[in-house]
Amino acid sequence: MKFAKLIVLICIGSILTSCSGKVPKEPVVTSVPSNSSITPQPASSPKAESDEEGQQPDTLDGKLTVISREEAGLSTIEPLDFSKFSVNKRLIELLANVESYNNEDYKNGIVVGKKILMSNGFMDEEILISERYKDNIINDIKIGTDMDYIKKVLGEPNIKDDRGFIFYKTKEYYLGFKGYSKVEYAILVNREITEDKNILARIVKELDREKDLGEILNSNQELTAFFNESGHINGGGWYANSYLGMEIVQFDSNTITIYNNYEGYLYLAKDFEYDIKYVDNDYQVENAIETIDDYIAENKEFDTSGVLSPSGKLKSTYYWGYSMLHYFKIKTLDNSRPVFRVHVPAGDYRWLTDDYILYLNAWFTEPHIVRVSEDNNEDIDIMYELGVYGDDDSHRPSFNFSIKNIEGNIITLYDSKNNKEYKVEYSIGSNGIEVKMAN
């Protein structure tokens, strides 16, 4: 399967075409199992004609029946021509090459979200324009601009949302704004299109043959390339998502969800273990909204529960997803670099310096010191370093540590299991951090 990424041209200019639509707060879902009452569309009907590249719908020898977008309940939102407008030069550069994103961009208020290495080598990410961004976004529109003025300049958005978002789906990208009266945030993301109109049929065929989504993701590189994100679900099962408008979940129930930005052939399936559902929302828009919401929630978390470093230059929060997903989130208060993560299984913790955090291992309460850097894996097991226990876990004593006190460079740890206190002295030099028993 091939898919093309439309890269924005730096010079943008033509007539704006306006159309209006509305994305409901709760998605409209059309489920089409094999016993659906939808009137099937014969493969030979005009709506199922081959596209201009000569592709024909694949019915898998009668297992699939072609249906129209109208029968599936999917709106068709035509992309707008924004070539008459001028997007900020740096934003255009990031759309074309997100790997050029740097600390200066973040300092200026541009926030790049989750990093996903695409199968074709591109980094495809939403480019969030935050409340700190001072420059123009498109033409003379910037953070703080009246929402009504945006519509006056750009025309009516072709995607609206009652959560305070408007989006312009253009031929090259999506441009979204959040705000009820004035722009609070904006977001840009490249528009994805697929060249394989039969990708849904091919996925159905593989799932019908193999049954296990995880096995397909591990063995079929061509189909895996279609998905932007995929992986194992905690508790069992698998998922796979594509910006091109498709989600697959194999868990308690098996579903394939198709969104209205999907541009391939649509089908009813007969005697198939997955329920095919159609949702009249744009998947790329939903991801963009989630990116903005996550950014707002993360900032609120730092404001309300972030722990200051000794100098007051950094703040930390801790996230525990499940046994294999947990990390510190570190924010520089001068916005000199993006928020970054330090992956350790931490329970209670304290800052030692701006460079080091003392934490108790969430599983066994062993005290550790970790360097606050996403690029450095320096993590010291204090009691191992001091010889309290060695490599052989079977000879480790049973303990239950807590952090009692930190005064100067002396850490006081208490083992309630053995009613024993340890005073540990730490020092930091060119070789990192070192510990020893305090006198």
Coordinates of C-alpha atoms in Angstrom, one line a residue:
M1 CA 0.0 0.0 0.0
K2 CA 1.2 3.4 -0.9
F3 CA 0.0 6.7 0.5
A4 CA 1.0 10.2 -0.4
K5 CA 1.8 13.1 1.9
L6 CA 0.8 16.4 0.4
I7 CA 3.5 18.9 1.3
V8 CA 2.5 22.6 1.5
L9 CA 4.1 25.0 -0.9
I10 CA 5.7 28.1 0.7
C11 CA 3.8 30.4 -1.7
I12 CA 0.1 29.9 -1.2
G13 CA -2.5 31.9 -3.5
S14 CA -6.2 31.1 -5.4
I15 CA -9.8 31.5 -4.9
L16 CA -11.2 30.2 -1.6
T17 CA -14.1 27.8 -1.8
S18 CA -16.3 27.8 1.2
C19 CA -18.6 25.1 2.4
S20 CA -20.0 24.5 5.9
G21 CA -20.5 21.4 8.0
K22 CA -20.8 20.5 11.6
V23 CA -19.0 17.8 13.6
P24 CA -21.2 16.8 16.5
K25 CA -19.8 16.6 20.0
E26 CA -20.8 13.0 20.2
P27 CA -19.8 11.1 17.0
V28 CA -22.5 9.8 14.8
V29 CA -21.8 6.1 14.4
T30 CA -23.3 3.9 11.6
S31 CA -22.8 0.2 12.3
V32 CA -23.1 -2.1 9.3
P33 CA -22.9 -5.7 10.4
S34 CA -23.8 -8.5 7.9
N35 CA -27.5 -8.3 8.6
S36 CA -27.8 -4.6 8.0
S37 CA -30.9 -3.2 6.4
I38 CA -28.9 -0.9 4.2
T39 CA -29.5 -1.4 0.6
P40 CA -26.3 -2.8 -0.9
Q41 CA -24.7 -1.1 -3.9
P42 CA -23.8 -3.4 -6.7
A43 CA -20.1 -3.3 -7.7
S44 CA -21.2 -2.3 -11.2
S45 CA -23.3 0.7 -10.2
P46 CA -22.0 4.2 -11.0
K47 CA -21.1 4.9 -7.4
A48 CA -18.7 2.0 -7.4
E49 CA -17.0 2.8 -10.6
S50 CA -13.2 2.5 -10.7
D51 CA -11.2 5.6 -9.8
E52 CA -9.0 7.5 -12.3
E53 CA -6.1 5.1 -11.6
G54 CA -8.2 2.2 -12.7
Q55 CA -8.8 0.6 -9.3
Q56 CA -12.0 -1.5 -8.9
P57 CA -13.7 -2.4 -5.6
D58 CA -12.7 -5.8 -4.3
T59 CA -15.7 -7.8 -3.0
L60 CA -13.5 -10.8 -2.0
D61 CA -15.7 -13.2 -4.0
G62 CA -18.9 -11.9 -2.6
K63 CA -17.8 -11.7 1.1
L64 CA -18.0 -7.9 0.8
T65 CA -20.7 -5.7 -0.7
V66 CA -19.9 -2.2 -1.8
I67 CA -21.9 0.7 -0.2
S68 CA -21.9 4.4 -0.9
R69 CA -20.7 7.1 1.5
E70 CA -24.3 8.2 1.9
E71 CA -25.4 4.7 2.9
A72 CA -22.6 4.5 5.4
G73 CA -23.6 7.9 6.9
L74 CA -20.3 9.6 6.0
S75 CA -20.3 13.3 5.0
T76 CA -17.9 14.2 2.1
I77 CA -16.0 17.4 3.1
E78 CA -14.3 18.8 0.0
P79 CA -10.9 20.3 0.7
L80 CA -10.5 24.1 0.3
D81 CA -8.0 25.8 -2.0
F82 CA -6.0 28.1 0.3
S83 CA -3.3 29.0 -2.2
K84 CA -4.2 32.7 -2.0
F85 CA -3.3 32.8 1.7
S86 CA 0.2 33.1 3.3
V87 CA 1.1 30.7 6.1
N88 CA 4.0 31.7 8.4
K89 CA 7.2 30.6 6.7
R90 CA 8.5 28.7 9.8
L91 CA 5.2 26.8 10.2
I92 CA 5.4 25.8 6.5
E93 CA 9.0 24.6 7.0
L94 CA 7.8 22.4 9.9
L95 CA 5.0 21.0 7.9
A96 CA 7.5 20.0 5.2
N97 CA 10.1 18.7 7.7
V98 CA 9.0 18.3 11.3
E99 CA 12.5 16.9 12.2
S100 CA 13.8 20.4 11.9
Y101 CA 11.8 21.3 15.1
N102 CA 14.1 22.7 17.8
N103 CA 14.2 24.3 21.2
E104 CA 13.9 27.8 19.7
D105 CA 10.6 26.8 18.1
Y106 CA 9.3 25.7 21.5
K107 CA 10.5 28.9 23.2
N108 CA 8.6 30.8 20.5
G109 CA 5.4 29.0 21.3
I110 CA 5.3 26.2 18.7
V111 CA 4.7 22.8 20.3
V112 CA 5.1 19.6 18.4
G113 CA 3.2 16.7 20.0
K114 CA 3.7 13.0 20.0
K115 CA 6.4 11.8 17.7
I116 CA 5.4 9.0 15.3
L117 CA 7.9 7.7 12.8
M118 CA 6.0 7.0 9.7
S119 CA 6.6 4.0 7.6
N120 CA 7.7 6.2 4.7
G121 CA 10.3 7.9 6.8
F122 CA 8.4 11.1 7.6
M123 CA 7.7 12.3 11.1
D124 CA 4.0 13.2 11.0
E125 CA 2.9 15.3 13.8
E126 CA 0.4 18.0 14.8
I127 CA 2.0 21.5 15.0
L128 CA 0.3 23.3 17.9
I129 CA 0.5 27.1 18.1
S130 CA 0.3 27.9 21.7
E131 CA -0.8 30.9 23.8
R132 CA 2.9 32.0 23.8
Y133 CA 3.2 32.4 20.0
K134 CA 3.5 36.1 19.0
D135 CA 4.0 35.9 15.2
N136 CA 1.4 35.7 12.4
I137 CA -0.1 32.2 11.7
I138 CA -1.7 32.8 8.4
N139 CA -2.0 36.3 6.8
D140 CA -2.3 38.7 9.7
I141 CA -4.2 36.2 12.0
K142 CA -2.4 35.4 15.3
I143 CA -3.2 34.3 18.8
G144 CA -5.7 36.7 20.2
T145 CA -7.4 37.5 16.9
D146 CA -11.2 37.7 16.9
M147 CA -12.7 34.5 15.7
D148 CA -15.2 36.5 13.5
Y149 CA -12.2 38.2 11.8
I150 CA -10.8 34.7 10.9
K151 CA -14.0 33.9 9.0
K152 CA -13.9 37.3 7.4
V153 CA -10.4 36.7 6.0
L154 CA -10.5 32.9 5.4
G155 CA -14.2 32.4 4.8
E156 CA -16.4 30.0 6.6
P157 CA -14.7 26.9 8.0
N158 CA -15.7 23.6 6.4
I159 CA -15.6 21.8 9.8
K160 CA -17.1 23.3 12.9
D161 CA -17.4 21.9 16.4
D162 CA -19.4 23.0 19.4
R163 CA -16.4 22.5 21.7
G164 CA -14.9 25.8 20.6
F165 CA -13.0 24.6 17.5
I166 CA -13.2 25.5 13.8
F167 CA -11.2 23.8 11.1
Y168 CA -10.3 24.5 7.5
K169 CA -9.6 21.3 5.6
T170 CA -7.5 22.4 2.7
K171 CA -5.9 20.5 -0.2
E172 CA -2.6 20.4 1.6
Y173 CA -3.2 20.7 5.3
Y174 CA -5.7 21.2 8.2
L175 CA -5.7 24.5 10.0
G176 CA -7.7 24.6 13.2
F177 CA -8.4 27.4 15.8
K178 CA -9.7 27.1 19.3
G179 CA -11.6 29.9 21.0
Y180 CA -15.1 31.2 21.5
S181 CA -14.5 34.9 20.9
K182 CA -10.7 35.1 20.3
V183 CA -8.1 32.6 19.2
E184 CA -6.5 30.9 22.1
Y185 CA -4.7 28.1 20.3
A186 CA -4.2 27.0 16.7
I187 CA -3.0 23.8 15.1
L188 CA -1.6 22.7 11.7
V189 CA -1.2 19.2 10.4
N190 CA -0.5 17.8 6.9
R191 CA -3.5 16.3 5.2
E192 CA -3.1 12.6 4.6
I193 CA -4.5 10.9 1.5
T194 CA -4.4 7.2 0.4
E195 CA -3.7 5.9 -3.1
D196 CA -5.1 2.4 -2.3
K197 CA -8.9 2.6 -2.5
N198 CA -9.1 -1.1 -1.6
I199 CA -7.1 -1.0 1.6
L200 CA -10.2 -1.8 3.7
A201 CA -10.9 -4.9 1.6
R202 CA -7.3 -6.0 2.0
I203 CA -7.4 -5.6 5.7
V204 CA -10.7 -7.5 6.0
K205 CA -9.2 -10.3 3.9
E206 CA -6.1 -10.5 6.2
L207 CA -8.2 -10.4 9.4
D208 CA -10.5 -13.1 8.0
R209 CA -7.6 -15.3 7.2
E210 CA -5.2 -14.6 10.1
K211 CA -7.8 -13.6 12.8
D212 CA -5.1 -12.1 15.0
L213 CA -4.4 -8.4 14.5
G214 CA -1.1 -8.6 16.4
E215 CA 0.2 -11.3 14.0
I216 CA -0.7 -9.2 11.0
L217 CA 1.1 -6.2 12.4
N218 CA 4.2 -8.3 13.1
S219 CA 4.3 -10.1 9.8
N220 CA 2.6 -8.0 7.0
Q221 CA 4.8 -4.9 6.5
E222 CA 2.8 -3.7 3.6
L223 CA -0.4 -3.4 5.6
T224 CA 1.4 -2.3 8.7
A225 CA 2.7 0.7 6.7
F226 CA -0.9 2.0 6.4
F227 CA -1.1 2.6 10.2
N228 CA 0.4 5.5 12.0
E229 CA 0.1 3.9 15.4
S230 CA -0.3 0.3 16.5
G231 CA 0.4 -1.8 19.5
H232 CA -0.7 -4.1 22.3
I233 CA -3.6 -3.1 24.6
N234 CA -2.9 -3.4 28.3
G235 CA -5.0 -6.4 29.5
G236 CA -4.8 -8.2 26.1
G237 CA -5.7 -7.3 22.5
W238 CA -4.3 -5.1 19.8
Y239 CA -5.0 -1.7 18.2
A240 CA -4.1 0.0 14.9
N241 CA -4.9 3.6 13.9
S242 CA -4.4 5.4 10.6
Y243 CA -4.7 9.2 10.1
L244 CA -6.3 8.2 6.8
G245 CA -9.5 7.6 8.8
M246 CA -9.4 4.1 10.2
E247 CA -9.2 2.5 13.7
I248 CA -9.0 -1.2 14.4
V249 CA -9.5 -2.7 17.9
Q250 CA -9.2 -6.4 18.8
F251 CA -10.2 -6.6 22.4
D252 CA -13.4 -7.5 24.2
S253 CA -15.2 -6.7 20.9
N254 CA -13.6 -6.6 17.5
T255 CA -14.3 -3.4 15.5
I256 CA -13.1 -1.6 12.4
T257 CA -14.1 2.1 12.6
I258 CA -14.1 4.2 9.5
Y259 CA -14.1 8.0 9.6
N260 CA -15.3 10.5 7.0
N261 CA -11.8 11.5 5.9
Y262 CA -11.3 7.9 4.7
E263 CA -11.4 8.0 0.9
G264 CA -11.4 4.4 -0.1
Y265 CA -14.2 2.0 -1.0
L266 CA -16.7 1.2 1.7
Y267 CA -18.2 -2.2 2.4
L268 CA -20.7 -4.4 4.2
A269 CA -19.1 -7.7 5.4
K270 CA -20.8 -11.1 5.6
D271 CA -19.7 -13.8 8.1
F272 CA -16.9 -11.6 9.4
E273 CA -15.8 -11.5 13.1
Y274 CA -15.3 -7.7 13.1
D275 CA -18.1 -5.1 13.3
I276 CA -17.5 -2.4 10.7
K277 CA -18.6 1.0 12.0
Y278 CA -18.8 4.3 10.2
V279 CA -18.3 7.6 12.2
D280 CA -19.1 10.9 10.6
N281 CA -16.1 12.7 12.1
D282 CA -12.8 13.5 10.5
Y283 CA -10.1 11.4 12.2
Q284 CA -7.3 13.9 11.7
V285 CA -9.5 16.7 13.2
E286 CA -10.3 14.5 16.2
N287 CA -6.5 13.9 16.7
A288 CA -5.8 17.6 16.4
I289 CA -8.5 18.5 19.0
E290 CA -7.1 15.8 21.3
T291 CA -3.6 17.3 20.9
I292 CA -4.8 20.7 22.0
D293 CA -6.8 19.3 24.9
D294 CA -3.8 17.2 26.1
Y295 CA -1.6 20.3 26.0
I296 CA -4.1 22.3 28.1
A297 CA -4.5 19.5 30.6
E298 CA -0.7 19.0 30.9
N299 CA -0.2 22.7 31.6
K300 CA -2.9 22.6 34.2
E301 CA -1.3 19.6 35.8
F302 CA 2.1 21.3 36.1
D303 CA 0.3 24.4 37.5
T304 CA -1.7 22.6 40.1
S305 CA 0.5 19.6 41.1
G306 CA 3.9 20.2 39.6
V307 CA 6.9 19.8 42.0
L308 CA 9.5 22.6 41.8
S309 CA 13.2 21.7 41.6
P310 CA 15.5 23.3 44.2
S311 CA 16.3 26.3 42.0
G312 CA 12.7 26.8 40.9
K313 CA 13.7 26.5 37.2
L314 CA 12.0 23.1 36.6
K315 CA 8.8 21.4 37.5
S316 CA 8.0 17.7 37.6
T317 CA 4.9 15.6 37.5
Y318 CA 4.7 11.8 37.4
Y319 CA 2.5 9.6 35.1
W320 CA 1.7 6.0 35.8
G321 CA -0.3 4.4 33.0
Y322 CA 0.3 0.7 33.8
S323 CA 3.2 -1.6 34.6
M324 CA 5.0 -0.9 31.3
L325 CA 4.2 2.8 30.9
H326 CA 5.4 5.2 33.6
Y327 CA 7.6 8.3 33.6
F328 CA 8.5 11.7 35.0
K329 CA 7.4 14.7 32.9
I330 CA 9.9 17.6 33.3
K331 CA 9.1 21.2 32.3
T332 CA 11.5 24.1 32.1
L333 CA 9.7 27.2 33.5
D334 CA 11.6 29.5 31.1
N335 CA 10.3 27.4 28.1
S336 CA 13.9 26.9 27.0
R337 CA 13.1 23.4 25.8
P338 CA 10.0 21.1 25.3
V339 CA 8.6 19.0 28.1
F340 CA 10.5 15.8 28.3
R341 CA 10.2 12.4 30.0
V342 CA 12.4 10.3 32.3
H343 CA 11.2 6.7 32.3
V344 CA 11.5 5.0 35.7
P345 CA 9.0 3.2 37.9
A346 CA 8.8 5.7 40.7
G347 CA 6.7 5.8 43.9
D348 CA 7.6 8.6 46.3
Y349 CA 10.2 11.0 45.1
R350 CA 12.2 14.2 45.9
W351 CA 14.3 16.6 43.9
L352 CA 18.0 16.5 45.0
T353 CA 19.3 19.1 42.6
D354 CA 18.1 20.4 39.2
D355 CA 19.9 17.4 37.7
Y356 CA 18.9 14.6 40.0
I357 CA 15.8 13.1 41.6
L358 CA 15.7 10.7 44.5
Y359 CA 12.8 8.2 44.1
L360 CA 11.6 4.9 45.6
N361 CA 11.1 2.0 43.2
A362 CA 7.4 1.5 42.9
W363 CA 7.8 -2.3 43.0
F364 CA 10.2 -3.0 45.9
T365 CA 10.8 0.5 47.4
E366 CA 14.5 0.4 46.7
P367 CA 15.8 4.0 46.8
H368 CA 17.3 5.2 43.5
I369 CA 18.8 8.4 42.2
V370 CA 18.1 9.2 38.5
R371 CA 19.6 11.9 36.3
V372 CA 16.9 14.3 35.0
S373 CA 17.7 13.9 31.3
E374 CA 16.0 12.1 28.4
D375 CA 19.4 11.5 26.8
N376 CA 21.2 10.0 29.9
N377 CA 20.2 6.8 31.5
E378 CA 22.2 7.4 34.7
D379 CA 20.2 5.6 37.4
I380 CA 21.8 4.5 40.7
D381 CA 20.4 1.8 43.0
I382 CA 21.6 3.4 46.3
M383 CA 21.6 0.2 48.5
Y384 CA 23.3 -1.8 45.7
E385 CA 26.0 0.8 45.4
L386 CA 26.6 0.8 49.2
G387 CA 26.8 -3.0 49.3
V388 CA 23.6 -3.6 51.3
Y389 CA 22.7 -6.2 48.8
G390 CA 24.3 -7.6 45.6
D391 CA 23.3 -9.1 42.3
D392 CA 21.7 -12.2 43.6
D393 CA 18.0 -11.2 44.3
S394 CA 17.5 -14.3 46.4
H395 CA 19.9 -13.0 49.0
R396 CA 18.3 -9.5 49.2
P397 CA 16.9 -8.7 52.6
S398 CA 13.2 -7.9 52.9
F399 CA 12.7 -4.2 53.3
N400 CA 10.3 -1.3 53.1
F401 CA 12.1 2.0 52.5
S402 CA 10.7 5.5 52.9
I403 CA 12.3 8.9 52.4
K404 CA 12.7 10.4 55.9
N405 CA 14.7 13.6 55.2
I406 CA 17.1 15.4 52.9
E407 CA 19.3 18.0 54.5
G408 CA 22.2 19.4 52.5
N409 CA 23.8 16.5 50.8
I410 CA 22.7 13.9 53.4
I411 CA 19.7 11.7 52.5
T412 CA 18.0 9.9 55.4
L413 CA 16.2 6.7 54.5
Y414 CA 14.1 4.5 56.9
D415 CA 13.5 0.8 56.5
S416 CA 10.3 0.1 58.5
K417 CA 10.6 -3.7 57.9
N418 CA 13.8 -3.8 59.9
N419 CA 13.4 -0.6 61.9
K420 CA 16.7 0.6 60.5
E421 CA 17.8 4.1 59.4
Y422 CA 20.4 4.8 56.7
K423 CA 22.2 8.1 56.3
V424 CA 23.6 8.5 52.8
E425 CA 25.9 11.2 51.6
Y426 CA 25.9 12.1 47.9
S427 CA 28.4 14.2 45.9
I428 CA 28.3 15.3 42.2
G429 CA 31.4 15.5 40.1
S430 CA 32.5 15.2 36.5
N431 CA 31.7 11.5 36.5
G432 CA 28.2 12.0 37.7
I433 CA 26.7 11.3 41.2
E434 CA 28.4 9.2 43.8
V435 CA 27.0 7.9 47.2
K436 CA 28.5 6.6 50.4
M437 CA 27.4 6.0 54.0
A438 CA 27.5 9.2 56.0
N439 CA 29.5 9.3 59.2

